[in-house]
Coordinates of C-alpha atoms and ligand atoms in Angstrom, one line a residue:
M274 CA -1.1 -144.3 -111.6
K275 CA 1.3 -143.1 -109.0
I276 CA 4.3 -141.1 -110.3
L277 CA 7.3 -140.1 -108.2
V278 CA 8.7 -136.9 -109.5
V279 CA 12.3 -136.2 -108.6
N280 CA 14.3 -133.0 -108.9
C281 CA 17.9 -133.3 -107.9
G282 CA 20.4 -130.6 -107.1
S283 CA 24.0 -131.2 -106.2
S284 CA 23.2 -131.6 -102.4
S285 CA 19.5 -131.8 -102.5
L286 CA 16.6 -133.9 -103.8
K287 CA 13.0 -132.7 -104.0
Y288 CA 10.2 -135.1 -104.7
Q289 CA 6.5 -135.4 -105.0
L290 CA 4.3 -138.5 -105.3
I291 CA 1.4 -137.6 -107.6
D292 CA -1.7 -139.6 -108.4
S293 CA -2.0 -139.1 -112.2
E294 CA -5.7 -139.8 -112.4
T295 CA -6.7 -137.2 -109.8
E296 CA -3.6 -135.1 -110.3
V297 CA -3.5 -134.8 -106.5
M298 CA -0.1 -134.6 -104.8
E299 CA -0.1 -137.3 -102.2
A300 CA 3.2 -136.5 -100.5
K301 CA 6.2 -134.2 -101.0
G302 CA 9.6 -133.7 -99.5
L303 CA 13.1 -132.5 -99.6
C304 CA 16.4 -134.2 -98.8
E305 CA 19.0 -131.6 -97.9
R306 CA 22.7 -131.6 -97.2
I307 CA 23.4 -134.8 -99.2
G308 CA 27.1 -135.6 -99.0
I309 CA 27.4 -133.5 -95.8
D310 CA 25.2 -135.0 -93.2
G311 CA 21.6 -135.4 -94.3
R312 CA 18.1 -134.2 -93.4
L313 CA 14.8 -135.3 -94.9
T314 CA 11.6 -133.3 -94.5
H315 CA 8.7 -135.4 -95.7
Q316 CA 5.0 -134.4 -95.7
V317 CA 1.9 -136.3 -96.6
T318 CA -0.8 -134.0 -98.0
G319 CA -3.0 -132.8 -95.1
K320 CA -0.6 -134.1 -92.4
D321 CA 2.2 -132.6 -90.4
K322 CA 5.8 -132.5 -91.6
Y323 CA 8.0 -135.5 -90.6
V324 CA 11.7 -134.7 -90.3
V325 CA 14.4 -137.4 -90.3
E326 CA 18.0 -136.5 -89.6
A327 CA 20.0 -139.4 -91.1
P328 CA 23.3 -139.8 -92.9
M329 CA 23.0 -139.3 -96.7
P330 CA 26.4 -139.9 -98.2
D331 CA 25.0 -139.8 -101.7
H332 CA 21.7 -139.5 -103.7
T333 CA 21.2 -143.3 -103.6
A334 CA 21.1 -143.1 -99.8
A335 CA 18.7 -140.1 -100.0
I336 CA 16.3 -142.0 -102.3
E337 CA 16.4 -145.0 -100.0
L338 CA 15.3 -142.7 -97.1
V339 CA 12.5 -141.3 -99.3
M340 CA 11.3 -144.8 -100.1
K341 CA 11.3 -145.6 -96.3
A342 CA 9.3 -142.4 -95.5
L343 CA 6.8 -143.1 -98.3
V344 CA 6.0 -146.6 -96.9
D345 CA 6.3 -145.7 -93.2
P346 CA 3.2 -147.1 -91.4
E347 CA 2.7 -143.8 -89.5
H348 CA 4.1 -141.1 -91.8
G349 CA 3.8 -142.8 -95.2
V350 CA 1.2 -142.8 -97.9
I351 CA 1.7 -146.1 -99.7
A352 CA 2.0 -149.7 -98.4
S353 CA 4.9 -150.6 -100.7
T354 CA 7.1 -149.0 -103.3
D355 CA 5.5 -151.5 -105.8
E356 CA 2.6 -149.0 -105.9
I357 CA 4.9 -146.5 -107.7
D358 CA 4.4 -146.9 -111.4
A359 CA 7.2 -144.7 -112.7
I360 CA 9.6 -142.0 -111.8
G361 CA 9.8 -138.7 -113.7
H362 CA 13.0 -136.7 -113.4
R363 CA 13.6 -133.1 -114.1
V364 CA 16.8 -132.7 -116.1
L365 CA 18.4 -129.4 -116.9
H366 CA 20.1 -129.9 -120.2
G367 CA 19.7 -132.4 -123.0
G368 CA 22.0 -130.6 -125.4
P369 CA 21.1 -130.3 -129.1
T370 CA 20.0 -133.9 -129.5
L371 CA 17.7 -134.8 -126.6
T372 CA 14.9 -132.5 -127.3
T373 CA 11.7 -134.1 -125.9
P374 CA 10.7 -136.0 -122.8
M375 CA 11.8 -139.7 -123.0
L376 CA 12.3 -142.9 -121.2
V377 CA 15.8 -143.4 -119.7
D378 CA 18.1 -145.9 -121.4
Q379 CA 21.9 -146.0 -121.6
H380 CA 22.0 -143.6 -124.5
V381 CA 20.0 -141.0 -122.6
K382 CA 22.3 -141.3 -119.6
D383 CA 25.4 -140.9 -121.9
V384 CA 24.0 -137.7 -123.4
I385 CA 23.1 -136.3 -120.0
R386 CA 26.7 -137.0 -119.0
E387 CA 28.0 -135.4 -122.3
C388 CA 26.1 -132.2 -121.3
F389 CA 27.8 -131.9 -117.9
D390 CA 29.8 -128.8 -119.1
L391 CA 26.5 -127.2 -120.4
G392 CA 24.9 -127.7 -117.0
P393 CA 27.7 -128.1 -114.5
L394 CA 25.6 -127.6 -111.4
H395 CA 22.5 -129.6 -112.4
N396 CA 23.3 -132.3 -114.9
P397 CA 25.6 -134.3 -112.7
A398 CA 23.1 -134.2 -109.9
N399 CA 20.2 -135.1 -112.3
L400 CA 22.1 -138.2 -113.5
M401 CA 22.9 -139.2 -109.9
G402 CA 19.1 -139.0 -109.2
I403 CA 18.3 -141.2 -112.1
E404 CA 20.9 -143.8 -111.1
A405 CA 19.8 -143.7 -107.5
C406 CA 16.2 -144.5 -108.5
E407 CA 17.3 -147.2 -110.9
A408 CA 19.2 -148.8 -108.0
A409 CA 16.5 -148.3 -105.4
M410 CA 13.6 -149.4 -107.7
P411 CA 15.0 -151.8 -110.2
G412 CA 12.8 -152.4 -113.3
K413 CA 10.6 -149.3 -112.8
P414 CA 10.5 -147.0 -115.8
N415 CA 12.4 -143.7 -115.4
A416 CA 11.4 -140.8 -117.6
V417 CA 13.4 -137.5 -118.1
V418 CA 11.8 -134.1 -118.8
F419 CA 14.3 -131.5 -120.0
D420 CA 14.2 -127.9 -119.0
T421 CA 15.4 -127.1 -122.5
T422 CA 12.5 -128.8 -124.4
F423 CA 10.3 -125.7 -124.6
G424 CA 13.1 -123.6 -126.1
M425 CA 13.9 -126.1 -128.8
A426 CA 10.9 -124.9 -130.7
M427 CA 12.5 -121.5 -131.3
P428 CA 13.2 -120.7 -135.0
E429 CA 16.8 -120.7 -136.1
S430 CA 17.0 -116.9 -136.3
H431 CA 16.0 -116.7 -132.6
Y432 CA 18.2 -119.4 -131.2
L433 CA 21.5 -118.8 -133.0
Y434 CA 24.1 -116.4 -131.6
A435 CA 25.7 -114.1 -134.1
I436 CA 29.1 -115.9 -133.8
P437 CA 30.8 -118.1 -136.4
Y438 CA 28.3 -120.8 -137.3
K439 CA 30.9 -123.5 -136.9
Y440 CA 30.6 -123.3 -133.1
Y441 CA 26.9 -124.3 -133.4
E442 CA 27.9 -127.1 -135.7
K443 CA 30.8 -128.3 -133.6
Y444 CA 29.6 -127.8 -130.1
G445 CA 25.9 -126.9 -130.2
V446 CA 26.5 -123.4 -129.0
R447 CA 23.0 -121.8 -129.3
R448 CA 20.2 -120.4 -127.1
Y449 CA 18.3 -123.3 -125.4
G450 CA 16.3 -121.6 -122.7
F451 CA 15.4 -123.1 -119.4
H452 CA 12.4 -123.4 -117.0
G453 CA 10.9 -125.0 -120.0
T454 CA 8.5 -127.2 -118.0
S455 CA 7.2 -124.1 -116.3
H456 CA 6.8 -122.0 -119.4
T457 CA 4.9 -124.9 -121.2
F458 CA 2.7 -125.5 -118.2
V459 CA 1.9 -121.8 -117.5
S460 CA 1.4 -120.8 -121.1
Q461 CA -1.1 -123.6 -121.6
E462 CA -2.8 -122.9 -118.3
A463 CA -3.1 -119.2 -119.2
I464 CA -4.8 -120.1 -122.5
K465 CA -7.2 -122.5 -120.7
F466 CA -7.9 -120.4 -117.6
G467 CA -8.0 -117.1 -119.5
G468 CA -10.4 -118.5 -122.1
L469 CA -8.1 -117.4 -124.8
K470 CA -8.1 -118.6 -128.4
P471 CA -5.9 -121.7 -128.9
D472 CA -3.2 -119.8 -130.9
A473 CA -3.0 -116.9 -128.3
K474 CA 0.2 -114.9 -128.0
V475 CA 1.3 -115.3 -124.4
I476 CA 4.2 -113.9 -122.4
V477 CA 5.1 -115.8 -119.3
C478 CA 7.2 -114.2 -116.6
H479 CA 8.7 -116.9 -114.4
L480 CA 10.1 -114.7 -111.6
G481 CA 11.9 -116.6 -108.8
N482 CA 15.4 -117.0 -107.6
G483 CA 16.1 -118.1 -111.2
A484 CA 14.0 -116.0 -113.6
S485 CA 13.1 -116.0 -117.2
V486 CA 10.5 -114.7 -119.7
S487 CA 9.1 -116.5 -122.6
A488 CA 7.0 -115.6 -125.7
S489 CA 4.8 -118.3 -127.1
I490 CA 2.1 -118.7 -129.6
G491 CA -0.4 -121.4 -128.8
G492 CA 2.1 -122.7 -126.2
K493 CA 4.9 -123.0 -128.8
C494 CA 8.0 -121.1 -127.9
V495 CA 8.9 -118.1 -130.1
D496 CA 11.6 -116.8 -127.7
T497 CA 12.8 -117.3 -124.2
S498 CA 15.3 -115.2 -122.2
M499 CA 17.8 -117.8 -121.0
G500 CA 20.5 -118.9 -123.4
L501 CA 23.2 -121.6 -123.7
T502 CA 23.1 -121.6 -119.9
P503 CA 20.6 -120.1 -117.4
L504 CA 22.9 -117.0 -117.1
E505 CA 21.4 -115.0 -120.0
G506 CA 18.3 -112.7 -119.7
L507 CA 16.8 -111.3 -116.5
I508 CA 18.5 -110.2 -113.3
M509 CA 18.1 -113.1 -110.9
G510 CA 18.8 -113.9 -107.3
T511 CA 22.5 -114.4 -107.9
R512 CA 22.9 -114.3 -111.7
S513 CA 23.6 -111.1 -113.6
G514 CA 21.5 -111.9 -116.6
D515 CA 22.5 -110.0 -119.8
V516 CA 25.9 -108.2 -119.6
D517 CA 28.3 -107.1 -122.3
P518 CA 30.6 -110.1 -122.7
A519 CA 33.5 -107.7 -122.6
V520 CA 32.8 -107.2 -118.9
V521 CA 34.2 -110.7 -118.4
Q522 CA 37.5 -109.8 -120.0
Y523 CA 37.7 -106.4 -118.3
I524 CA 37.1 -107.7 -114.8
A525 CA 39.4 -110.7 -115.5
N526 CA 42.3 -108.4 -116.5
K527 CA 41.7 -105.9 -113.7
E528 CA 41.3 -108.5 -110.9
G529 CA 43.7 -111.1 -112.2
M530 CA 40.9 -113.7 -112.5
D531 CA 40.4 -116.3 -115.2
V532 CA 37.2 -116.7 -117.3
N533 CA 35.9 -119.4 -115.0
E534 CA 36.2 -117.2 -111.9
V535 CA 34.4 -114.3 -113.6
L536 CA 31.7 -116.6 -114.8
N537 CA 31.3 -117.9 -111.3
L538 CA 31.0 -114.3 -110.1
L539 CA 28.3 -113.7 -112.7
N540 CA 26.4 -116.9 -111.8
K541 CA 26.7 -116.9 -108.0
K542 CA 27.6 -113.5 -106.7
S543 CA 25.7 -111.1 -109.0
G544 CA 22.1 -110.3 -109.6
M545 CA 20.1 -109.0 -106.7
L546 CA 22.8 -110.2 -104.3
G547 CA 25.6 -108.5 -106.1
L548 CA 23.9 -105.2 -107.0
S549 CA 22.1 -104.7 -103.6
G550 CA 24.9 -106.2 -101.5
V551 CA 22.2 -107.4 -99.2
S552 CA 20.8 -110.8 -100.2
S553 CA 19.7 -113.0 -103.2
D554 CA 16.3 -113.3 -101.5
F555 CA 13.8 -110.7 -102.9
R556 CA 12.1 -110.4 -99.5
D557 CA 15.4 -109.4 -97.8
V558 CA 16.1 -106.9 -100.5
E559 CA 12.6 -105.4 -100.1
A560 CA 13.1 -105.1 -96.4
A561 CA 16.5 -103.4 -96.9
K562 CA 14.8 -101.0 -99.3
N563 CA 12.1 -100.2 -96.7
E564 CA 14.9 -99.3 -94.3
G565 CA 16.3 -96.8 -96.8
N566 CA 19.0 -98.9 -98.5
H567 CA 19.6 -97.1 -101.8
L568 CA 21.2 -100.0 -103.7
A569 CA 18.4 -102.4 -102.6
A570 CA 15.9 -100.0 -104.1
V571 CA 18.0 -99.7 -107.3
A572 CA 18.3 -103.5 -107.5
L573 CA 14.6 -104.0 -107.2
E574 CA 13.9 -101.3 -109.9
A575 CA 16.6 -102.8 -112.2
F576 CA 15.0 -106.2 -111.9
R577 CA 11.5 -104.9 -112.7
Y578 CA 12.8 -102.7 -115.5
R579 CA 14.6 -105.7 -117.1
V580 CA 11.4 -107.8 -117.0
A581 CA 9.4 -104.9 -118.6
K582 CA 12.1 -104.5 -121.3
Y583 CA 11.8 -108.2 -122.2
I584 CA 8.0 -108.0 -122.3
G585 CA 8.3 -105.1 -124.8
A586 CA 10.8 -107.0 -126.9
Y587 CA 8.6 -110.2 -126.9
T588 CA 5.5 -108.2 -127.8
A589 CA 7.5 -107.1 -130.9
A590 CA 8.8 -110.7 -131.5
M591 CA 5.1 -111.9 -131.8
N592 CA 3.8 -108.6 -133.3
G593 CA 1.3 -108.4 -130.4
V594 CA 0.4 -110.0 -127.1
D595 CA -2.9 -111.4 -125.8
A596 CA -1.9 -112.2 -122.3
I597 CA 0.9 -111.8 -119.8
A598 CA 1.2 -114.5 -117.0
F599 CA 3.2 -114.1 -113.8
T600 CA 4.5 -117.2 -112.0
A601 CA 7.1 -118.6 -109.5
G602 CA 8.2 -117.2 -106.1
V603 CA 8.1 -113.5 -106.9
G604 CA 5.5 -113.7 -109.7
E605 CA 3.1 -115.5 -107.5
N606 CA 3.6 -113.7 -104.2
D607 CA 4.7 -110.1 -104.9
K608 CA 1.8 -107.9 -105.9
V609 CA 4.1 -104.8 -105.9
A610 CA 6.5 -106.3 -108.4
R611 CA 3.6 -107.3 -110.7
K612 CA 2.1 -103.8 -110.5
E613 CA 5.4 -102.0 -111.0
I614 CA 6.3 -104.2 -114.0
C615 CA 2.9 -103.5 -115.5
S616 CA 3.3 -99.8 -114.9
Y617 CA 5.9 -99.8 -117.8
L618 CA 3.2 -101.3 -120.1
T619 CA 0.4 -98.7 -120.2
Y620 CA 1.4 -98.0 -123.8
L621 CA 0.1 -101.5 -124.6
G622 CA -3.2 -100.7 -122.9
V623 CA -2.3 -102.9 -119.8
K624 CA -4.4 -101.9 -116.8
I625 CA -4.0 -103.7 -113.5
D626 CA -7.0 -104.0 -111.1
D627 CA -5.5 -103.4 -107.6
E628 CA -8.1 -105.4 -105.8
R629 CA -7.7 -108.4 -108.2
N630 CA -3.9 -108.1 -107.9
D631 CA -4.1 -108.4 -104.1
V632 CA -3.8 -112.2 -104.3
R633 CA -1.2 -115.0 -103.9
G634 CA -0.7 -118.4 -105.3
V635 CA -4.0 -119.0 -107.2
N636 CA -5.0 -118.7 -110.8
R637 CA -6.5 -115.3 -111.3
V638 CA -7.0 -112.5 -113.9
I639 CA -5.4 -109.5 -112.3
S640 CA -6.1 -106.9 -115.1
A641 CA -9.1 -104.7 -115.3
D642 CA -12.0 -105.7 -117.7
D643 CA -11.0 -102.9 -120.1
S644 CA -7.3 -103.8 -120.1
A645 CA -6.2 -104.4 -123.7
V646 CA -4.0 -107.3 -122.6
K647 CA -5.2 -110.0 -120.1
V648 CA -2.7 -110.1 -117.2
M649 CA -2.9 -113.2 -115.0
L650 CA -1.4 -114.9 -112.0
I651 CA -0.9 -118.6 -112.9
P652 CA 1.0 -120.6 -110.2
T653 CA 3.5 -122.9 -111.9
N654 CA 3.4 -126.7 -111.2
E655 CA 6.5 -128.2 -112.8
E656 CA 6.0 -131.5 -110.9
L657 CA 2.5 -132.0 -112.2
A658 CA 3.8 -131.2 -115.8
I659 CA 6.6 -133.8 -115.3
A660 CA 4.1 -136.4 -114.0
R661 CA 1.8 -135.8 -117.0
E662 CA 4.7 -136.3 -119.4
T663 CA 5.9 -139.4 -117.6
V664 CA 2.4 -141.0 -117.8
A665 CA 2.2 -140.1 -121.5
L666 CA 5.5 -142.0 -122.1
I667 CA 4.6 -145.2 -120.2
K668 CA 1.1 -145.5 -121.5
Ligands
LIG300 P1 13.6 -121.0 -107.3 O1 12.6 -122.1 -107.5 O2 14.2 -120.4 -108.5 O3 14.6 -121.3 -106.2 P2 11.3 -119.6 -106.3 O4 10.4 -119.6 -107.5 O5 10.9 -120.4 -105.2 O6 12.8 -119.8 -106.7 O7 11.3 -118.0 -105.8 C1 12.1 -117.7 -104.7 C2 12.1 -116.2 -104.5 O8 10.7 -115.7 -104.4 C3 12.8 -115.7 -103.3 O9 13.8 -114.7 -103.7 C4 11.8 -115.1 -102.4 O10 12.2 -114.0 -101.8 C5 10.7 -114.7 -103.4 N1 9.4 -114.5 -102.7 C6 8.7 -115.4 -102.1 N2 7.6 -114.8 -101.5 C7 7.7 -113.5 -101.8 C8 6.9 -112.4 -101.4 N3 5.8 -112.5 -100.7 N4 7.4 -111.2 -101.8 C9 8.5 -111.1 -102.6 N5 9.2 -112.1 -102.9 C10 8.9 -113.3 -102.5

């Protein structure tokens, strides 16, 4: 079967066409600047990129251009969109009620809409993507895979905040966790690739622009570092991660800002960008550090320290750890970050093998043979995970 996987942001739309039998990605692409002007970068596997500058007033227009590119006689990969069997959508937040992957119907769309205030940047875009695909490919099944599904397996004592219970009952205020598709995929891959027992205790470090850590036993979530929204947990590109909530009130009072403005500051102007003052991109911060920028060095160390602190906490949460897996932009590409994070973990018997760690973007064990914990690099593949879930739903 051919599955189109769609991941919409407010002004962007990423897609992959995946053959579910071979699990080969046949084409991928990105629509950018939707609602501004519009640019599509399309690439069939093994061929050069094909760029189209064309107006994209909305996500429906973007999807129509994607369809055109996919069937283009020269740059396409299918003869007709009839060959697409289903569309799988990444959706950020399903709230407390939509907890597993499912086929889209009116109720699903209504709930995604009800969750706009839980995922203000992503949920509206995700819904636009679904409606755009329904319009462009009438009658094709659309499936949704929620970023929150993995975290829904957490026990009550791990997901509840210690605030009056009525806010959970009334509004679903709890820890949900995000990057769920990635944590599910990587924890399961780590068990398979590492030859671990099926109920292995695995910590996954998804370290990218957005970053989170999870603890899982046999792939089932015990804890994960993001919360009601993706703001909680690690230091990220532009997000602060954990802060004392009193910081919000204090800055609001001092600067004459309201809560929304301070939350915007914590989401978009903090993290590596805010602390270093250089950039949200880890490579830029690393370059600034190498030029002697003190705050860039502090930001990198703070990021790595926070990851190590979570690994320690999650080892306690599971009363042990069999494997630690690194993934996403930084986790897959930055051997120094992996090594430095692991340098906090020698008390667990973690030993990194420098030669094995000198690797990017492939499945590999990077710990020494006598390391007490297997440390691995496992590239994430959220699109493939979404395609698998979509196939399971339509079969
Ligand atoms: P997201 O999907 O959350 O936008 P990614 O997982 O793509 O993020 O990660 C992007 C981050 O990965 C960027 O900050 C980038 O600097 C970082 N990154 C990519 N390659 C490297 C590298 N070789 N060394 C350090 N950081 C890297």
